[in-house]
Structures are given as C-alpha cells and as structure tokens.
Coordinates of C-alpha atoms in Angstrom, one line a residue:
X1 CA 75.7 94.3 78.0
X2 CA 73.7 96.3 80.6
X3 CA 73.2 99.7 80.8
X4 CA 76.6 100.7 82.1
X5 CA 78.1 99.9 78.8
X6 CA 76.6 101.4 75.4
X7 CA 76.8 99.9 72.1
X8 CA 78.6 102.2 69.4
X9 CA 78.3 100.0 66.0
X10 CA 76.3 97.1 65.8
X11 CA 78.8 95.0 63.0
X12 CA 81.0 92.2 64.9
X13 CA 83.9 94.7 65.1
X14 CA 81.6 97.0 67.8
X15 CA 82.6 99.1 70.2
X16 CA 81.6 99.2 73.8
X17 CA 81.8 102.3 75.2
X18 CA 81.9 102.8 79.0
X19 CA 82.4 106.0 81.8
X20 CA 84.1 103.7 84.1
X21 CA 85.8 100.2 84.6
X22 CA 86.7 98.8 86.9
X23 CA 88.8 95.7 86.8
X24 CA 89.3 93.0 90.0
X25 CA 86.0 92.0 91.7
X26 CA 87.7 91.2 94.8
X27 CA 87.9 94.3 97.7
X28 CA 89.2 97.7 96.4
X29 CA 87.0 97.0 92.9
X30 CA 83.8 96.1 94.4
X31 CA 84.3 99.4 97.5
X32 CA 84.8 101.3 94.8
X33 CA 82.0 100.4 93.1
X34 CA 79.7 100.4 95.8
X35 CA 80.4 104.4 96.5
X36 CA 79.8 104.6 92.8
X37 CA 76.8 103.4 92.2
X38 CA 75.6 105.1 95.7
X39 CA 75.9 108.1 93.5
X40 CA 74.3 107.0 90.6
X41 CA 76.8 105.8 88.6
X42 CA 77.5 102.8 86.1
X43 CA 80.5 101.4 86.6
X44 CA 81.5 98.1 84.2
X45 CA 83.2 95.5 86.8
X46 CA 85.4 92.8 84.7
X47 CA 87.3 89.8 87.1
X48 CA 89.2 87.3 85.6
X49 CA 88.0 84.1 87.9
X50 CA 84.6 82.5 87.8
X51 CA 84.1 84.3 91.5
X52 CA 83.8 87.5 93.1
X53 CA 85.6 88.5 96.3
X54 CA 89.3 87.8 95.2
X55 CA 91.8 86.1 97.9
X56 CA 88.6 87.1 100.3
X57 CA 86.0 84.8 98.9
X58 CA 84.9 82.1 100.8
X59 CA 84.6 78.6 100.0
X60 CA 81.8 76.4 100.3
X61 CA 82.3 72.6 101.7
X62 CA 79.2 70.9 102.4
X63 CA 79.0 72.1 105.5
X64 CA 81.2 74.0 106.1
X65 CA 82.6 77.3 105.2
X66 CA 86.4 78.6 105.1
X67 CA 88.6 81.0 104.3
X68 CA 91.4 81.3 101.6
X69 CA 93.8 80.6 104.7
X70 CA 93.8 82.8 107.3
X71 CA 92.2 86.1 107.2
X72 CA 91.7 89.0 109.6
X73 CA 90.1 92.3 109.2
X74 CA 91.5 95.3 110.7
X75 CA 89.5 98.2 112.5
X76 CA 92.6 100.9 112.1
X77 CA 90.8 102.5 109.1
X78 CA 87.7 104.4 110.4
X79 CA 86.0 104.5 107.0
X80 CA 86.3 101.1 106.0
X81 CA 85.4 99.9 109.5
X82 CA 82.0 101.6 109.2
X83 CA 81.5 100.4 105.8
X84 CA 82.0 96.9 107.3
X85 CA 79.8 97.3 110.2
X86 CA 76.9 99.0 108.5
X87 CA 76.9 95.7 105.6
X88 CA 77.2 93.2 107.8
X89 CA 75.9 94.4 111.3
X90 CA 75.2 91.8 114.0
X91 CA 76.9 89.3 111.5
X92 CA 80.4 90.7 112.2
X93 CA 81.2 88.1 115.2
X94 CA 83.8 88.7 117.7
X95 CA 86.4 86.1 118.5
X96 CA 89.3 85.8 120.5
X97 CA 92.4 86.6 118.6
X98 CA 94.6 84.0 120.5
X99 CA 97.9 83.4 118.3
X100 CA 100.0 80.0 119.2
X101 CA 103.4 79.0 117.7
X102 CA 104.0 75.2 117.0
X103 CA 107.1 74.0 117.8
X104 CA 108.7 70.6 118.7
X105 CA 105.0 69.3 119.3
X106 CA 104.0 72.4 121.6
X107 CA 102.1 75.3 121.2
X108 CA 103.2 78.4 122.7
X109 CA 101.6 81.7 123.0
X110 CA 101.9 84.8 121.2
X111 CA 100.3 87.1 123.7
X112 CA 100.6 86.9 127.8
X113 CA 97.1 87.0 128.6
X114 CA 96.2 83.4 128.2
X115 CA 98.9 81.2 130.2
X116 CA 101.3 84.0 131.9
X117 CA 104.1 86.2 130.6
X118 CA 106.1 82.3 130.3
X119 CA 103.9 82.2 127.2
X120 CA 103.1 78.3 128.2
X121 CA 107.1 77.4 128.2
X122 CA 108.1 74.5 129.8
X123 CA 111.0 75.1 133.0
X124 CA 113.7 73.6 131.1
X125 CA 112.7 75.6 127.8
X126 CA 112.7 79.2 129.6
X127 CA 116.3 77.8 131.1
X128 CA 118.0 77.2 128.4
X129 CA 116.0 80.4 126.1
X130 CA 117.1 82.7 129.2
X131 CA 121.2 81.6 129.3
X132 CA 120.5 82.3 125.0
X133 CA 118.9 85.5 126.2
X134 CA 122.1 86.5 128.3
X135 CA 124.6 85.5 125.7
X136 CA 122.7 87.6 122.8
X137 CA 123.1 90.7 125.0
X138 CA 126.8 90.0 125.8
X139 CA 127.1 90.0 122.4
X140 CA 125.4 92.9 121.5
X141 CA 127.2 94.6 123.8
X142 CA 130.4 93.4 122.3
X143 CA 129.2 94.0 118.3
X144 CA 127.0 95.3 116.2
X145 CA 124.5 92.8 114.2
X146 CA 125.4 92.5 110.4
X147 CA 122.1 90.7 109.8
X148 CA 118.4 90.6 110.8
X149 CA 119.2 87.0 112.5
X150 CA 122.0 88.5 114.4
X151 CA 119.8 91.4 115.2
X152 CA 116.7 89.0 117.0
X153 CA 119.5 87.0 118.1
X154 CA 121.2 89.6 120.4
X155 CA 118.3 91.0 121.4
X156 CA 115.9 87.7 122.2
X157 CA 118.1 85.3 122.6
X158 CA 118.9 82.6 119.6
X159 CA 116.3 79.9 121.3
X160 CA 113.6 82.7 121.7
X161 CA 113.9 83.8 118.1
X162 CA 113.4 80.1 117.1
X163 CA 110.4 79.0 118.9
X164 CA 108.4 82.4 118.8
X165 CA 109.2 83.8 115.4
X166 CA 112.2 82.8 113.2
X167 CA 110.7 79.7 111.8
X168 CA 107.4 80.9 110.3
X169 CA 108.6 84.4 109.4
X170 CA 111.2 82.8 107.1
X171 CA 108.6 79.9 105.3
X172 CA 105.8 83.0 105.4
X173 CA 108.2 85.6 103.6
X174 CA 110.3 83.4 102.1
X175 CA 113.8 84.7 102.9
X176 CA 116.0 83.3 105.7
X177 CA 117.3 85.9 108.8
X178 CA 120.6 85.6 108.3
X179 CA 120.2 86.6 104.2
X180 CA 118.5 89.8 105.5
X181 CA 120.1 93.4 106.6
X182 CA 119.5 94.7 110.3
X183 CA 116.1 96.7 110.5
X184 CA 117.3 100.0 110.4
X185 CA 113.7 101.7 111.7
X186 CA 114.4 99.0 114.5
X187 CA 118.1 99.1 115.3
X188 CA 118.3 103.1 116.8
X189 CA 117.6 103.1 120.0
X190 CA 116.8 99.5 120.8
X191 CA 120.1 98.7 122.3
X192 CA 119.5 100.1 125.3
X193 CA 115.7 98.9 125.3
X194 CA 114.1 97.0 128.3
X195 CA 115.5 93.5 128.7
X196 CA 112.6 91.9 130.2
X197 CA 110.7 88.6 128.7
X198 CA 107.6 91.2 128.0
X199 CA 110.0 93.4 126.0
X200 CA 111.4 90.0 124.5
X201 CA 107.7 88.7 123.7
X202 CA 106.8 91.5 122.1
X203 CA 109.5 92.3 120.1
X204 CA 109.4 89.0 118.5
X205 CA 106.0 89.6 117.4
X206 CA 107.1 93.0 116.4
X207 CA 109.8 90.7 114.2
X208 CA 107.2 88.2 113.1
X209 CA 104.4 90.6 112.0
X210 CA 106.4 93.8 110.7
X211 CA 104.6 95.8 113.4
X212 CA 103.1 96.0 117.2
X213 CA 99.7 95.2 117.1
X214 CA 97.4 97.6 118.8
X215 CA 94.2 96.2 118.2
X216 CA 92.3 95.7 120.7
X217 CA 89.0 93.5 119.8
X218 CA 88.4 92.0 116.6
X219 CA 85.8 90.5 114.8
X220 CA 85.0 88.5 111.6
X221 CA 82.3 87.4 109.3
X222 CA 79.8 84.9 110.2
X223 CA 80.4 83.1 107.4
X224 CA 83.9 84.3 106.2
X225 CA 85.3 86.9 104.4
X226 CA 83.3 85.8 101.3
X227 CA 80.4 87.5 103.3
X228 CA 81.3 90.7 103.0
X229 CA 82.5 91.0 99.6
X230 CA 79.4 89.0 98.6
X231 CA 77.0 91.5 99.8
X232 CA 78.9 94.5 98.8
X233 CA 78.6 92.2 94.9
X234 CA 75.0 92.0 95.7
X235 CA 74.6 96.1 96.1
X236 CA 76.5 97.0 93.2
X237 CA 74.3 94.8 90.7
X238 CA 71.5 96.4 92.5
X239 CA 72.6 99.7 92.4
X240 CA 72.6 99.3 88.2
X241 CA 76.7 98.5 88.2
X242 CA 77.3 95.5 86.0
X243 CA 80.2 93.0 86.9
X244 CA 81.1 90.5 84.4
X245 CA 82.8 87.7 85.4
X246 CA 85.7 85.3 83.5
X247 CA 86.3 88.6 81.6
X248 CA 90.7 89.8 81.3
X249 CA 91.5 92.8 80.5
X250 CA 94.5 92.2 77.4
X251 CA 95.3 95.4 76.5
X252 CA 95.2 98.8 77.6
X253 CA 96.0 101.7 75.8
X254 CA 95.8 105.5 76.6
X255 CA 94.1 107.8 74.1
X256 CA 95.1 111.4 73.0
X257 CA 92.0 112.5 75.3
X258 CA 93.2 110.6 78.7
X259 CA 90.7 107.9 77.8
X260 CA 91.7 104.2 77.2
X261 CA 90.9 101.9 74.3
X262 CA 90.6 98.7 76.7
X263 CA 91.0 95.3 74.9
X264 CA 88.5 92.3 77.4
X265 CA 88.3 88.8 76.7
X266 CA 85.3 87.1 77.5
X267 CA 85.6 83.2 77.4
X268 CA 88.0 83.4 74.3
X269 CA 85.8 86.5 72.7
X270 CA 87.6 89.4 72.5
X271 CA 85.5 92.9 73.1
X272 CA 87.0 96.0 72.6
X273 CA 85.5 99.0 74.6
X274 CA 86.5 103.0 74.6
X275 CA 86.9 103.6 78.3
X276 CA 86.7 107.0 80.2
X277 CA 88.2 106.0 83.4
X278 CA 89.9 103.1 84.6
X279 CA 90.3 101.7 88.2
X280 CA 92.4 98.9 88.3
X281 CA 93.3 96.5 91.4
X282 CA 95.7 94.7 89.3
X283 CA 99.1 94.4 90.9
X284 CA 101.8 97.0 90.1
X285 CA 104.1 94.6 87.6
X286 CA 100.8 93.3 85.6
X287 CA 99.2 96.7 85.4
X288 CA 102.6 97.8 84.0
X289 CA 102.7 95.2 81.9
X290 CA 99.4 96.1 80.2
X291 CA 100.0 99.9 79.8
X292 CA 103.5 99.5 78.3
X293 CA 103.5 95.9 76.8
X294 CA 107.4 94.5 76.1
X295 CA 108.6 97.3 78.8
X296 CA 111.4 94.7 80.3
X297 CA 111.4 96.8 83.7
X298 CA 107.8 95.9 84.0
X299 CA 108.4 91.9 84.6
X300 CA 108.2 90.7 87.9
X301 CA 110.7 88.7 90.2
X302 CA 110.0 85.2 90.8
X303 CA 106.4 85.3 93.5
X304 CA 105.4 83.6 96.3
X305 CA 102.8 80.7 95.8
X306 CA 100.4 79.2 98.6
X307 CA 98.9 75.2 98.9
X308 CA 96.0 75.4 101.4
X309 CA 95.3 71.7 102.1
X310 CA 91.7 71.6 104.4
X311 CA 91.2 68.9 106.9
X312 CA 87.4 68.7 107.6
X313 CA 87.1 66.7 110.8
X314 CA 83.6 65.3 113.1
X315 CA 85.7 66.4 116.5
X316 CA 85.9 69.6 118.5
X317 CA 89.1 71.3 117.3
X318 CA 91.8 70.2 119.6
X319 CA 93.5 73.7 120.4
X320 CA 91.4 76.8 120.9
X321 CA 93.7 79.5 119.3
X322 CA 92.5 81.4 115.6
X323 CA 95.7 80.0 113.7
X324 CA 99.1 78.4 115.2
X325 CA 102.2 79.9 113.5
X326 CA 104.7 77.0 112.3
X327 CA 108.2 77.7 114.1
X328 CA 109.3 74.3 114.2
X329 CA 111.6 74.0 110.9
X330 CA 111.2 70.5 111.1
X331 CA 107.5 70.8 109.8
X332 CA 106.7 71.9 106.1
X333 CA 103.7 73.8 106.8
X334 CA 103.7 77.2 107.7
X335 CA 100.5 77.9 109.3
X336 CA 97.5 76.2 110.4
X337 CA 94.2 78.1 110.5
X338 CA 91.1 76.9 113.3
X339 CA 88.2 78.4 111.7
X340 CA 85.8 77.1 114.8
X341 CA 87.8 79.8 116.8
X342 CA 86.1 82.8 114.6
X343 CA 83.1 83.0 116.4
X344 CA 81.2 82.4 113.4
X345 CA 78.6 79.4 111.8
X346 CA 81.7 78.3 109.1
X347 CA 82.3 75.3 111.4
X348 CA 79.4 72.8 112.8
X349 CA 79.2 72.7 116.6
X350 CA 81.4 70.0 117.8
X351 CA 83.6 69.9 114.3
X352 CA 86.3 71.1 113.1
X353 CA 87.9 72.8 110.0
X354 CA 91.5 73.4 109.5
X355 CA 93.8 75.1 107.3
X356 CA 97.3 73.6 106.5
X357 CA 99.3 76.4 104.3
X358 CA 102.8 75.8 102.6
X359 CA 104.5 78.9 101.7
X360 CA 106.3 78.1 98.4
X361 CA 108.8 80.0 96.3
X362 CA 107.6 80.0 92.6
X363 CA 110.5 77.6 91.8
X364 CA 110.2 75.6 94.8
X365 CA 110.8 71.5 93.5
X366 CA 107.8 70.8 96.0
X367 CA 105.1 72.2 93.3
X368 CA 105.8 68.9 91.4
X369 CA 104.0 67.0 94.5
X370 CA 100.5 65.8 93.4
X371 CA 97.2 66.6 95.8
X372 CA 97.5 63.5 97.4
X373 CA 100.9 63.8 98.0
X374 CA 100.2 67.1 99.8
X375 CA 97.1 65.9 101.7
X376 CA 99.1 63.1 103.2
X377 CA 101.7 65.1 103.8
X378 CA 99.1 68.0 105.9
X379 CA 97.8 65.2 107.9
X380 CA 101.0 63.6 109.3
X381 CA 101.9 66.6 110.3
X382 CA 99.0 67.6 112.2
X383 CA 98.6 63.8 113.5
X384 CA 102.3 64.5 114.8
X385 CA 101.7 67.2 116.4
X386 CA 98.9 65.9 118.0
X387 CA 96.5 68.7 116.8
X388 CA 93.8 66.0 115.1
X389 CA 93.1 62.3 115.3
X390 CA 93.0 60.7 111.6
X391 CA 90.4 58.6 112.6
X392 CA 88.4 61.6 112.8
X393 CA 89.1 62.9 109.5
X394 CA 85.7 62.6 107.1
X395 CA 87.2 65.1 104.3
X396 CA 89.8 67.1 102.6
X397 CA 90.0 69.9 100.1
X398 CA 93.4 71.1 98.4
X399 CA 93.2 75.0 96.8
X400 CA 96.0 76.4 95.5
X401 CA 97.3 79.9 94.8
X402 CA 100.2 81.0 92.4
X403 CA 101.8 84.1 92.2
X404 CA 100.5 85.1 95.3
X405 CA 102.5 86.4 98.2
X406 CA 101.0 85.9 101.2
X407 CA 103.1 87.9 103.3
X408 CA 102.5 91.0 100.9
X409 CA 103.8 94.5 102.5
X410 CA 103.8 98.1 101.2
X411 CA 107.8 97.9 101.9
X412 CA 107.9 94.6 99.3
X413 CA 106.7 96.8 96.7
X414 CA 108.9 100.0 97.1
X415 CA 111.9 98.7 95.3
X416 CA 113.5 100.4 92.0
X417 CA 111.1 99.0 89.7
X418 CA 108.0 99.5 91.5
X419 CA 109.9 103.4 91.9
X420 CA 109.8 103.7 88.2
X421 CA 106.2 102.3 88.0
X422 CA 104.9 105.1 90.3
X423 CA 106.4 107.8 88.8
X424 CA 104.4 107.0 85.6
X425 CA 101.5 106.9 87.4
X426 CA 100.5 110.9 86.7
X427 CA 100.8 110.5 83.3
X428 CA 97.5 108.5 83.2
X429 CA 95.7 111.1 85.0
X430 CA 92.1 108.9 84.0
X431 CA 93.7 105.9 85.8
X432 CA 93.5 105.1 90.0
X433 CA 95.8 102.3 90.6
X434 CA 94.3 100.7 93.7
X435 CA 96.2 97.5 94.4
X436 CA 97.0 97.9 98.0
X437 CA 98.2 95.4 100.6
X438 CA 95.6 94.4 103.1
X439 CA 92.1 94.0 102.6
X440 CA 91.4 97.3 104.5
X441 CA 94.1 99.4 103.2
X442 CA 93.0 97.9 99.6
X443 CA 89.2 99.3 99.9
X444 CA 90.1 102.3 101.4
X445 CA 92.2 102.7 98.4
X446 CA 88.9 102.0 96.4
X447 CA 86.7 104.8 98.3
X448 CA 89.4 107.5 97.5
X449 CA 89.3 106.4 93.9
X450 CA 85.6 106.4 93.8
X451 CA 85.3 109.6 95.8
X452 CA 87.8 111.7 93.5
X453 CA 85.7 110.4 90.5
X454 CA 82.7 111.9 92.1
X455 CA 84.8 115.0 92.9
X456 CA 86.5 115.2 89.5
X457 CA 89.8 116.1 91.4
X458 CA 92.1 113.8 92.2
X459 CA 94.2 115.4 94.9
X460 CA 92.7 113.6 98.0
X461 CA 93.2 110.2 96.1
X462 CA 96.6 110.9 95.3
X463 CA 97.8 111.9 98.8
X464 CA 95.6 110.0 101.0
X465 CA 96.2 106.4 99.3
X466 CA 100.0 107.0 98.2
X467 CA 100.8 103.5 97.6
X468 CA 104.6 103.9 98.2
X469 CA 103.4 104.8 101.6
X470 CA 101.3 102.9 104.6
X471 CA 98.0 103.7 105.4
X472 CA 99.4 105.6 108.7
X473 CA 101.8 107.8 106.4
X474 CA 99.4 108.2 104.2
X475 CA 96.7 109.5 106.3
X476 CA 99.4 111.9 108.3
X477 CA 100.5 113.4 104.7
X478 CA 97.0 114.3 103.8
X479 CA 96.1 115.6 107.0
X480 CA 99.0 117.9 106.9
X481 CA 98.0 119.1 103.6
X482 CA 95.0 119.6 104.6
X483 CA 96.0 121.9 107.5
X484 CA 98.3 123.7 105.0
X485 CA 95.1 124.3 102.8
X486 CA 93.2 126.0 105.8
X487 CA 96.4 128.2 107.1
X488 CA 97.0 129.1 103.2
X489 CA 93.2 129.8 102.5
X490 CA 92.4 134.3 103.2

C-alpha cells in the first residue's frame, strides 16, 4: 500500500491502518477526495469495478466514445459547476439540449423552440389531442382524479399524455399512471391553471421529468462523462491519495472510539484495516447492510436494471435531438441517446453513435434474452422507426447494468425503511453517507463531506447535504441556519 495506509504488524494477519476511506470511485468518492488531498490529506479510495468514474465512466469503442446511456450535467449547484469548469475548461462543449419523443414512427418535440408551440404534430394529431384535451377538463371539472393517470389525463388530455410523456415515464420508472396516487405537491391549485397548449406542453414535461427545467444552456464533456471523473482520478493519485481498484468493502464495524474495523477484499484477499473515518457512496440499503449485517429492514425491494445496446453506424445521425424519449408503447426501448448531438469528439464527423436503453424490472422474463437477441431486437426498432439504415450499421456493443435505477429520485428513497436508515445515521458520527441522486447533487455531497473533515465539525454537512431532502431544500435549510447563527451571535 502507499502512504495513505500504514502497516501495523507485518505477520499475514496485518493490519492496515488508515485516517480516511473512502469507498465508490465514481463522483461523490473521487470530489471528496479531490478537496482532500487539496488539503494535504491521504485518503484510501477502494471501488469494486475494474474502472473509475461509476455510472459516469465512459466507454471506449474504437473510435468512438459513449456514455453509460444518457447523461447530462447540471449547472444548478454553483460549487460543483466551478469545480467542473475549472477541470475541464474549454473541454466542457455546449450543445443543444433538443429533447424529441418517439411515437408511432414520429418524433415530436419536447420544447417549443424548434418547430412551434405544435411541437411538430401533424393536423389530424392536434385534432383529435385537442377534443381529448376538452373532454379531460369536462371531467375534471366534473371529478376529482383518483390516480396520477387520471390526473395528466384531465389536465392534458388522454392523447397528449400518451405521445409526450406517459409512455417513457412508465418503462423509465417502472410503474404504470394509473397504479400511482395523484401528485399532491401538483394537485393544489392546478385546477384552475392556464389551459393553453404551452401550459399543456409544459406540464407534461413537468410529469415526465419530476420538475420544470430551468436550465438555460448546457454543456458536456468532450469526450464524455468519463472525462471528468478521469481527470479528477488523475489529481487525487497526484495529490498522494491512493485508489485501489477491484477492492469491496465486506464488513464494517464501528469501534468503542467511533472508528471502524473495515473488512476489503482485494481479488479474493481479504485485508482488514482500522479506519478513522469513513465516506461511503454506497447506496442507503447496501450501506445498511454492511453496518448491521442480518438487519431484515436493511434488504432492498426488487431494483431497476438497464440493457444499453450501441449501434455504431458510418452515416450522419438521422435526427438532430441529444436523446428521443420512447412514448410509443408499442416499442421496447425506452430511450435512444445521439451522442453526435453533444457537441463533443465522442462521435467521428459524418457517423453516428446511438444508445438503445430498456428499462427492466429486476424480475422482468426479458433478462433471459441473449445479446444477440437484444441487438436484433435495438435495430428493428430503430430500422422501423426510420432513425438508421442497417446497411449502415459497421458495429454494436451490448453493456448492461443491474440493480440500477435509472430514474433514481431523492423522493424514491424517503420511504419507511430508508426513514429508519437515516435516523441511525448520527450514531456513526465518523461516517458521511454521500450516496446522492444525480451526479451533481452526489459530488456536492462529497465536498461537504470533505470540507467538514477538514473542519472537524460536521454541522454544515449534515444540514446542507440532508439526503432525505433535495439539493434546493437542502441549501434553503442551511441558509436559514445560517442566518439564525448570525441573529443569535452578541
């Protein structure tokens, strides 16, 4: 081991000993050890996979370079924007963040600015959506909606719902409309909201994405997401931190002092270390699962599971928007990702690179399907659609990911069990739990962590990345603390 780890007995029963580990390479590990090492400090990074960078590594295809599906990095965190800017600089590339949804064999837009506030509808489409339209009023006005369908329904109209939103918001989170309860934060004071096809537009994507996107430019690696947690890899091992990869942390258990005898295995060596502080990135239900092993309130429900199937193509990619969202319930796939759009060098000039992603239930029959079986499958669909010509087709790649939900919120995590799992947090005063969804909210996660080490007080952390809260609540709770700090202070 390097210098962040020390040697205590030198029989083959040693133990490491360690100030700080950190364990995930991918985002909020490798932020956190970034500010660490800025300050002169050691930290021992362990990840499980051969890789660093997590679900926002990038992978190499002769080539070409892509994403783990779509990816998009968000400026709403000032901190973590900066960060981003100052690694990456000129290499941050805009693009234009044009959204289209697939169905029956057309693409629609997401946002007005490209083809009008008809969003690219054909006459007989907007017809036949506005008569919908009318009757879902008339029948909110007559009812109130017992489910989220109902809810959309009265408010959009039924057709509206189905070729903007309902279709990939049900394969991408995995539930159905009608098996869901009306959005409370949504249902006051929308009934008497504008009923214009702006108001309907909007709210759809509201429905679709779990929130109005104010955002106004955005931009994205060069070379993909694996760019930036590549070079912020490249700093810490520079900086003296030590990451060790294909190491798993297999047990973890607090001492009398607040410390942690830490279990790793290394490709099938087991190392036991004496830990002072831990930061992990591990999701709340494994985390759990390590600091009380057996605890039967720590197992997770079923997860969400992804198959990326990548059609490499010697054409110019055939529609011009980032990603197209999958509406049409009559094709498997959910989403399919253009990663010429990005701005970037990923794709060759005058080829393409797509993304075909199936949104899968952990159970879901369809996992039995072999990689051909899925590649074929990807390209009829896209050769239906019209969105490639086969003929075209010099490649494919299959990647899969399991227990991985995709469409990961704060909300999804806030239920009893997670409840239970964050009120034992303070009784590990030594640990910062930093598994956060998004990549921005996760390394902003990872700076507070890092920063209260540095500070030895753990308020900030605490308040400002509360993970049963959003970023936004987050960062209004510590502000108003803050303020109550100064008005309380002589």
């Amino acid at each position: 081991m390097s210098s962040s780890v020390s040697r205590c007995r030198a029989d083959a029963e040693s133990i490491h000993r360690t100030d700080i580990l950190i364990i995930g390479a991918g985002p909020s590990g490798l932020t956190a050890a970034d500010r660490l090492v800025s300050a002169g400090r050691r930290p021992l990074i362990v990840e499980r996979s051969p890789h660093v960078g997590g679900l926002m590594r990038s992978l190499r295809h002769g080539r070409f370079t892509v994403d783990l599906g779509r990816k998009e990095l968000y400026a709403r965190i000032p901190e973590i924007d900066a960060l981003w800017t100052g690694l990456l600089g000129d290499a941050l590339k805009p693009y234009s963040h044009r959204i289209g949804s697939l169905f029956a064999g057309r693409i629609l837009e997401l946002a007005g600015q490209f083809r009008g506030p008809t969003r690219g509808m054909p006459p007989g489409l907007l017809m036949r959506g506005g008569w919908d339209l009318v009757r879902g009023w008339i029948d909110g006005a007559m009812r109130r909606p017992d489910s989220y369908e109902r809810f959309w329904h009265q408010r959009t109209g039924r057709r509206f719902a189905q070729v903007l939103a309902q279709g990939y918001w049900e394969k991408f989170r995995g539930r159905p409309w009608r098996d869901m309860p009306v959005p409370e934060e949504l249902a006051d004071g929308e009934r008497g909201g504008s009923h214009s096809f702006a108001a309907v537009a909007q709210g759809l994507r509201l429905a679709a994405r779990g929130g109005v996107g104010r955002q106004s430019s955005w931009r994205h690696p060069a070379l993909g997401t694996g760019q930036l947690t590549d070079q912020l890899a490249r700093r810490v091992r520079q900086g003296g931190g030590e990451i060790r990869l294909e190491t798993e942390v297999v047990a973890l258990a607090p001492d009398a002092d607040q410390s942690f005898s830490v279990t790793l295995r290394h490709r099938g060596d087991a190392i036991r270390c004496h830990v002072g502080t831990v930061i992990s990135s591990l999701a709340p239900d494994a985390l759990q699962s390590l600091l009380v092993p057996g605890d039967e309130h720590g197992r997770a429900d079923p997860t969400r599971c992804v198959v990326m199937v990548y059609l490499f193509l010697d054409e110019p990619p055939r529609f011009p928007h980032a990603w197209l969202e999958v509406n049409d319930p009559m094709v498997q796939a959910g989403r399919i990702t253009n990663y010429a759009a990005f701005g970037g060098d990923m794709v060759p000039p005058g080829m393409t690179a797509l993304c075909v992603e199936f949104f899968l239930d952990e159970d879901d029959p369809r996992h039995g399907r072999s990689d051909g079986d899925w590649i074929t499958l990807a390209i009829d669909e896209c050769r239906s659609n019209r969105l490639i010509r086969p003929d075209h087709l010099i490649d494919t790649r299959i990647h899969r990911l399991t227990r991985c939900n995709a469409a990961a919120s704060w909300r999804e995590a806030q239920d009893r069990r997670h409840g239970a799992f964050y009120q034992r947090l303070p009784l590990y005063p030594s640990l910062f739990h930093v598994n956060r969804p998004g990549t921005d909210w996760a390394s902003f996660a990872g700076v507070c962590a890092a920063d209260a080490i540095l500070a030895g007080n753990r308020r900030t952390f605490d308040a400002r990345a509360d993970p049963t809260r959003s970023y936004a609540a987050s960062n209004e709770a510590a502000t108003l603390m803050r303020s109550e700090v100064t008005c309380s202070a002589p």
